[in-house]
Short mmCIF file of C-alpha atoms in Angstrom, two decimals:
data_model
loop_
_atom_site.label_atom_id
_atom_site.label_comp_id
_atom_site.label_asym_id
_atom_site.label_seq_id
_atom_site.Cartn_x
_atom_site.Cartn_y
_atom_site.Cartn_z
CA MET A 1 0.00 0.00 0.00
CA LYS A 2 2.78 2.42 0.89
CA ILE A 3 4.57 1.61 -2.37
CA ARG A 4 1.41 2.31 -4.38
CA LEU A 5 0.83 5.65 -2.65
CA SER A 6 4.45 6.60 -3.27
CA GLU A 7 4.08 5.73 -6.96
CA GLU A 8 0.92 7.87 -7.24
CA ARG A 9 2.71 10.84 -5.68
CA THR A 10 5.64 10.33 -8.03
CA GLN A 11 3.29 10.36 -11.03
CA TRP A 12 1.25 13.32 -9.77
CA ARG A 13 4.10 15.69 -9.03
CA PRO A 14 5.86 15.58 -12.41
CA SER A 15 2.50 15.73 -14.20
CA LEU A 16 1.45 18.85 -12.28
CA THR A 17 4.92 20.33 -12.76
CA GLY A 18 4.70 19.72 -16.50
CA LEU A 19 1.25 21.33 -16.66
CA SER A 20 2.48 24.33 -14.68
CA LEU A 21 5.56 24.79 -16.83
CA GLY A 22 3.45 24.50 -19.97
CA ALA A 23 1.09 27.20 -18.71
CA THR A 24 4.02 29.38 -17.71
CA LEU A 25 5.53 29.05 -21.17
CA ILE A 26 2.22 29.91 -22.86
CA TYR A 27 1.56 32.96 -20.72
CA LEU A 28 5.09 34.39 -20.50
CA TRP A 29 6.34 33.66 -24.03
CA ASP A 30 7.35 36.93 -25.74
CA LEU A 31 5.30 38.83 -23.16
CA ALA A 32 7.54 41.88 -23.39
CA ASN A 33 6.32 42.40 -26.96
CA GLY A 34 2.66 41.80 -26.12
CA GLN A 35 -0.17 44.25 -25.76
CA ARG A 36 -1.14 46.18 -22.67
CA SER A 37 -3.93 48.48 -21.57
CA GLU A 38 -2.39 51.93 -21.36
CA TYR A 39 -5.04 52.92 -18.82
CA TYR A 40 -4.19 50.11 -16.42
CA GLY A 41 -0.51 50.54 -17.19
CA ALA A 42 -0.71 54.17 -16.12
CA ILE A 43 -2.42 53.07 -12.90
CA ALA A 44 0.44 50.69 -12.09
CA MET A 45 2.92 53.48 -12.76
CA ALA A 46 1.05 55.97 -10.55
CA MET A 47 0.65 53.48 -7.71
CA SER A 48 4.36 52.64 -7.81
CA LYS A 49 5.34 56.19 -6.88
CA SER A 50 4.66 55.97 -3.15
CA PHE A 51 3.19 53.76 -0.46
CA SER A 52 0.23 56.14 -0.16
CA ASN A 53 -0.49 55.83 -3.87
CA LEU A 54 -0.15 52.05 -3.62
CA PHE A 55 -2.55 51.71 -0.71
CA PHE A 56 -5.24 54.04 -2.02
CA GLY A 57 -4.87 53.01 -5.66
CA THR A 58 -4.41 56.42 -7.21
CA LEU A 59 -4.95 57.26 -10.84
CA ASP A 60 -2.29 59.96 -11.00
CA PRO A 61 1.31 60.08 -9.73
CA GLY A 62 0.45 63.07 -7.56
CA GLY A 63 -2.08 61.01 -5.65
CA SER A 64 -5.07 63.34 -5.99
CA VAL A 65 -7.79 60.85 -7.02
CA THR A 66 -8.23 57.08 -6.70
CA LEU A 67 -9.47 54.39 -9.00
CA ASP A 68 -13.18 53.71 -9.09
CA LYS A 69 -12.38 50.31 -7.56
CA ILE A 70 -10.67 48.78 -4.55
CA PRO A 71 -7.06 48.54 -5.79
CA GLY A 72 -6.28 44.94 -4.79
CA SER A 73 -5.79 43.72 -8.37
CA TYR A 74 -3.26 46.46 -9.03
CA TRP A 75 -1.01 46.16 -5.98
CA ILE A 76 1.28 43.44 -7.38
CA PRO A 77 1.65 45.06 -10.84
CA ALA A 78 2.57 48.32 -9.12
CA ILE A 79 5.21 46.52 -7.05
CA PHE A 80 6.60 44.92 -10.21
CA VAL A 81 6.84 48.37 -11.83
CA LYS A 82 8.62 49.68 -8.74
CA ILE A 83 11.16 46.83 -8.82
CA PHE A 84 11.68 46.29 -12.56
CA GLY A 85 10.71 49.66 -14.01
CA PHE A 86 7.77 50.39 -16.25
CA SER A 87 7.40 48.09 -19.26
CA THR A 88 4.84 45.84 -20.91
CA TRP A 89 6.47 42.85 -19.25
CA ALA A 90 6.35 44.43 -15.78
CA VAL A 91 2.62 45.22 -15.92
CA ASN A 92 1.60 41.96 -17.65
CA ALA A 93 3.78 39.37 -15.90
CA PRO A 94 1.91 39.48 -12.56
CA ASN A 95 -1.27 38.37 -14.33
CA ALA A 96 0.57 35.55 -16.08
CA LEU A 97 2.04 34.28 -12.82
CA ALA A 98 -1.30 34.61 -11.01
CA THR A 99 -2.96 32.53 -13.70
CA VAL A 100 -0.30 29.82 -13.42
CA GLY A 101 -1.02 29.80 -9.69
CA THR A 102 -4.73 29.39 -10.44
CA VAL A 103 -4.00 26.41 -12.71
CA ILE A 104 -2.09 24.73 -9.88
CA VAL A 105 -4.73 25.42 -7.22
CA ILE A 106 -7.58 24.21 -9.46
CA SER A 107 -5.68 21.01 -10.24
CA ILE A 108 -5.01 20.30 -6.57
CA THR A 109 -8.59 21.10 -5.55
CA VAL A 110 -10.15 18.79 -8.14
CA LYS A 111 -7.56 16.09 -7.36
CA ASN A 112 -8.65 16.16 -3.71
CA LEU A 113 -12.23 15.54 -4.83
CA TYR A 114 -11.98 13.20 -7.80
CA GLY A 115 -8.39 12.02 -8.16
CA LYS A 116 -5.22 13.11 -9.89
CA THR A 117 -6.41 12.48 -13.48
CA ALA A 118 -9.47 14.66 -12.98
CA GLY A 119 -7.29 17.30 -11.34
CA LEU A 120 -4.90 17.45 -14.29
CA ILE A 121 -7.79 17.57 -16.77
CA ALA A 122 -9.44 20.42 -14.86
CA GLY A 123 -6.19 22.38 -14.69
CA ALA A 124 -5.49 21.78 -18.37
CA ILE A 125 -8.98 22.88 -19.42
CA PHE A 126 -8.67 26.08 -17.44
CA ALA A 127 -5.14 26.76 -18.68
CA SER A 128 -6.09 26.26 -22.33
CA THR A 129 -9.32 28.29 -22.30
CA PRO A 130 -8.63 31.09 -24.81
CA ILE A 131 -10.10 33.96 -22.80
CA VAL A 132 -8.11 32.85 -19.72
CA ALA A 133 -4.87 32.85 -21.71
CA ALA A 134 -5.72 36.20 -23.29
CA VAL A 135 -6.32 37.86 -19.93
CA ALA A 136 -3.23 36.16 -18.46
CA ARG A 137 -1.14 37.86 -21.15
CA SER A 138 -2.62 41.28 -20.42
CA ASN A 139 -2.83 43.73 -17.54
CA GLN A 140 -6.59 43.45 -17.07
CA PRO A 141 -7.63 43.09 -13.40
CA GLN A 142 -9.34 39.69 -13.44
CA SER A 143 -6.42 37.26 -12.95
CA PHE A 144 -5.89 37.94 -9.25
CA PHE A 145 -9.63 37.66 -8.71
CA LEU A 146 -9.56 34.15 -10.21
CA LEU A 147 -6.53 33.21 -8.11
CA THR A 148 -8.18 34.22 -4.84
CA LEU A 149 -11.41 32.46 -5.81
CA SER A 150 -9.51 29.27 -6.58
CA PHE A 151 -7.93 29.33 -3.12
CA SER A 152 -11.38 29.87 -1.64
CA ALA A 153 -12.66 26.83 -3.56
CA TRP A 154 -9.73 24.76 -2.25
CA ALA A 155 -10.50 25.73 1.36
CA ALA A 156 -14.24 25.21 0.80
CA THR A 157 -13.72 21.63 -0.36
CA LYS A 158 -11.64 20.96 2.75
CA ALA A 159 -14.42 22.43 4.89
CA LEU A 160 -17.04 20.23 3.24
CA GLN A 161 -14.95 17.06 3.30
CA ASN A 162 -13.88 17.38 6.93
CA ASN A 163 -16.78 19.34 8.48
CA SER A 164 -14.08 21.86 9.27
CA ARG A 165 -14.88 25.24 10.77
CA LYS A 166 -11.25 26.25 10.33
CA HIS A 167 -11.31 25.70 6.59
CA LEU A 168 -14.70 27.40 6.30
CA VAL A 169 -13.15 30.47 7.94
CA ILE A 170 -10.16 30.21 5.59
CA ALA A 171 -12.52 30.01 2.60
CA GLY A 172 -14.25 33.14 3.87
CA ALA A 173 -10.92 34.90 4.27
CA TRP A 174 -10.03 34.15 0.64
CA ILE A 175 -13.44 35.46 -0.42
CA ALA A 176 -12.61 38.64 1.48
CA LEU A 177 -9.30 38.91 -0.35
CA ALA A 178 -11.17 38.35 -3.62
CA PHE A 179 -13.46 41.20 -2.58
CA HIS A 180 -10.41 43.47 -2.52
CA THR A 181 -9.66 42.52 -6.12
CA TYR A 182 -13.14 42.62 -7.68
CA MET A 183 -15.52 43.75 -4.95
CA LEU A 184 -19.12 42.48 -4.71
CA GLU A 185 -18.69 39.70 -7.27
CA ALA A 186 -16.63 37.81 -4.69
CA TRP A 187 -19.57 37.55 -2.31
CA ALA A 188 -21.50 35.57 -4.93
CA LEU A 189 -19.65 32.48 -3.64
CA TRP A 190 -21.21 32.67 -0.20
CA PRO A 191 -24.75 31.40 -1.01
CA ALA A 192 -23.38 28.28 -2.71
CA LEU A 193 -20.88 27.67 0.10
CA ILE A 194 -23.53 28.07 2.81
CA ILE A 195 -25.97 25.72 1.07
CA ALA A 196 -23.26 23.10 0.55
CA TYR A 197 -22.07 23.36 4.17
CA PHE A 198 -25.58 22.74 5.45
CA PHE A 199 -25.56 19.39 3.64
CA THR A 200 -22.54 18.20 5.66
CA ASP A 201 -23.06 15.48 8.23
CA GLN A 202 -22.96 17.34 11.54
CA LYS A 203 -25.31 19.01 13.99
CA THR A 204 -27.38 21.86 12.60
CA SER A 205 -26.46 24.06 15.55
CA LYS A 206 -22.75 23.62 14.80
CA LYS A 207 -23.29 24.40 11.12
CA ILE A 208 -25.12 27.61 12.01
CA VAL A 209 -22.37 28.68 14.40
CA ASP A 210 -19.65 27.83 11.88
CA VAL A 211 -21.34 29.81 9.11
CA LEU A 212 -21.90 32.80 11.41
CA ILE A 213 -18.26 32.82 12.52
CA ALA A 214 -16.89 32.38 8.99
CA GLY A 215 -19.35 34.86 7.48
CA THR A 216 -18.74 37.55 10.09
CA SER A 217 -14.97 37.27 9.81
CA SER A 218 -15.22 37.34 6.01
CA LEU A 219 -17.40 40.46 6.15
CA VAL A 220 -15.02 42.26 8.49
CA LEU A 221 -12.00 41.36 6.37
CA SER A 222 -13.84 42.39 3.20
CA LEU A 223 -14.59 45.84 4.58
CA THR A 224 -11.10 46.47 5.98
CA TRP A 225 -9.86 48.75 3.16
CA ILE A 226 -13.18 50.61 2.98
CA ILE A 227 -13.28 51.24 6.73
CA ILE A 228 -9.65 52.39 6.91
CA VAL A 229 -10.14 54.83 4.02
CA THR A 230 -13.39 56.11 5.55
CA LEU A 231 -11.69 56.80 8.88
CA ILE A 232 -8.92 58.83 7.24
CA PRO A 233 -9.95 62.50 6.93
CA ALA A 234 -10.72 63.50 3.35
CA SER A 235 -8.07 66.21 3.50
CA HIS A 236 -5.39 63.57 4.15
CA ARG A 237 -6.19 61.18 1.33
CA PRO A 238 -7.05 61.21 -2.39
CA TYR A 239 -10.58 61.81 -3.63
CA ILE A 240 -12.47 58.54 -4.12
CA GLY A 241 -13.03 58.00 -7.83
CA GLY A 242 -16.49 57.20 -9.19
CA THR A 243 -18.34 58.99 -6.38
CA TYR A 244 -20.23 62.20 -5.76
CA HIS A 245 -19.44 62.32 -2.06
CA ASN A 246 -15.82 61.14 -1.75
CA ASN A 247 -16.98 58.03 0.09
CA PRO A 248 -15.52 54.53 -0.42
CA PHE A 249 -18.79 52.87 0.62
CA GLU A 250 -20.52 54.80 -2.16
CA MET A 251 -17.84 53.71 -4.61
CA VAL A 252 -18.14 50.00 -3.78
CA PHE A 253 -21.85 49.56 -3.02
CA GLY A 254 -23.22 52.42 -5.11
CA TYR A 255 -21.17 53.03 -8.23
CA ASN A 256 -19.91 49.43 -8.48
CA GLY A 257 -22.99 47.86 -6.87
CA LEU A 258 -26.51 49.21 -7.25
CA GLY A 259 -25.18 51.76 -9.72
CA ARG A 260 -24.66 48.99 -12.26
CA PHE A 261 -28.43 48.61 -12.42
CA GLY A 262 -29.21 52.32 -12.70
CA SER A 263 -30.11 54.41 -15.70
CA THR A 264 -27.23 55.81 -17.71
CA SER A 265 -26.49 58.42 -20.29
CA ASN A 266 -23.40 57.72 -22.40
CA GLY A 267 -22.12 55.43 -19.69
CA LEU A 268 -22.21 57.98 -16.86
CA SER A 269 -25.36 59.31 -15.32
CA SER A 270 -26.13 62.94 -14.63
CA SER A 271 -26.98 64.10 -11.15
CA THR A 272 -30.66 64.09 -12.12
CA ASP A 273 -30.51 60.37 -12.90
CA ASN A 274 -29.48 59.47 -9.38
CA PRO A 275 -28.75 62.06 -6.69
CA ILE A 276 -27.16 59.48 -4.37
CA TYR A 277 -24.45 57.86 -6.46
CA ARG A 278 -23.14 57.66 -9.99
CA THR A 279 -24.25 54.83 -12.21
CA PHE A 280 -22.24 53.07 -14.86
CA THR A 281 -23.14 50.26 -17.23
CA PRO A 282 -20.12 49.09 -19.24
CA PRO A 283 -20.98 49.07 -22.95
CA PHE A 284 -18.46 46.40 -23.96
CA GLY A 285 -20.46 43.40 -22.72
CA GLY A 286 -23.59 44.08 -24.73
CA GLN A 287 -27.10 44.51 -23.42
CA PRO A 288 -27.99 42.68 -20.20
CA GLY A 289 -30.29 39.68 -20.60
CA ILE A 290 -30.52 35.88 -20.52
CA ASP A 291 -28.91 35.69 -23.96
CA ARG A 292 -25.89 37.78 -23.02
CA LEU A 293 -23.50 34.82 -23.03
CA PHE A 294 -24.32 34.27 -26.69
CA ASN A 295 -24.15 37.82 -28.02
CA TYR A 296 -21.51 39.19 -30.39
CA ASN A 297 -19.45 40.72 -27.57
CA VAL A 298 -19.20 37.73 -25.26
CA GLY A 299 -20.16 34.66 -27.31
CA GLY A 300 -16.75 34.07 -28.82
CA GLN A 301 -15.09 34.32 -25.43
CA ILE A 302 -17.02 31.79 -23.39
CA ALA A 303 -20.23 30.50 -25.02
CA TRP A 304 -18.29 27.93 -27.03
CA LEU A 305 -17.64 26.08 -23.75
CA ILE A 306 -21.35 25.54 -23.08
CA PRO A 307 -21.79 22.65 -25.59
CA THR A 308 -18.67 21.02 -24.15
CA THR A 309 -20.11 21.35 -20.66
CA LEU A 310 -23.42 19.81 -21.72
CA VAL A 311 -21.60 16.86 -23.31
CA ALA A 312 -19.55 16.39 -20.13
CA VAL A 313 -22.70 16.41 -17.99
CA ALA A 314 -24.32 13.83 -20.28
CA ILE A 315 -21.24 11.57 -20.05
CA VAL A 316 -21.24 11.79 -16.24
CA ILE A 317 -24.94 10.88 -16.10
CA ILE A 318 -24.41 7.92 -18.44
CA PHE A 319 -21.47 6.61 -16.41
CA LYS A 320 -23.44 6.92 -13.17
CA GLN A 321 -26.38 5.05 -14.66
CA ASN A 322 -24.10 2.28 -15.94
CA ARG A 323 -22.48 1.93 -12.52
CA ALA A 324 -25.88 1.81 -10.85
CA ILE A 325 -27.07 -0.91 -13.26
CA THR A 326 -23.85 -2.91 -12.75
CA ALA A 327 -24.15 -2.64 -8.96
CA PHE A 328 -27.79 -3.76 -9.14
#
């Protein structure tokens, strides 16, 4: 038995290493001559100028106004610019490395659930998804969001497998870190995690306590940057971008929250549209609706995976039915 386990580890490690190196090669190859967003590149440059700029996420080197987002996704690129100087490679490489990290975490998470072959397949599918590779080779802000979510998924599986309050808290902490990279979208994981945890085999009272502890700690950690910025007098910090009232709560829960559902005029609303906060509906994703995944803007990026997913689901159902018939 010990020999077999040793052999499985020996096979798993080089396979995962090979997958990771392959992803690294794909994402970093000729990256210095790739494309970058000048807007996000300028943000990394501005944030690299001082610790204050880095913490607040300023748009300009003088530190007068911040991003219209929590700056978590831009901290590492700014540090790279500080260390290596400004270049396409410096602002893009952090995303590439974060995506390699996500490949590894996804592989390990799925391996823990379904075995090493499934883990390698899951990691390879993620690594080879065109939109993932495209973002990994850019300085768009999504890669660190995916990395933090993958760590949250890893901790969540541990919590579900072991009825573990500790890992549920860790999953919540990673969700909080994801909140600092992409704000409210990170909290979308909580409903699924709570429902799954309540299906674990333990006392209902313990499950309620565990969820309350993990949820409260995740909420507090999520709001850390917002609270700190709020407590700093406005005269001692940059103006909060995307707001009418220089308030980080307004920026996160208004402009980037409810404001995404408000009425707009050329992207930005006038004060008559909403006197409380600015609204903004990005035009590049197409019109909201149930068919949005299939429209011209988004269809080529992700909708092609839907038929593959349906085929995979059908295969799983068939295999389960065959096993059930065989067992009977």
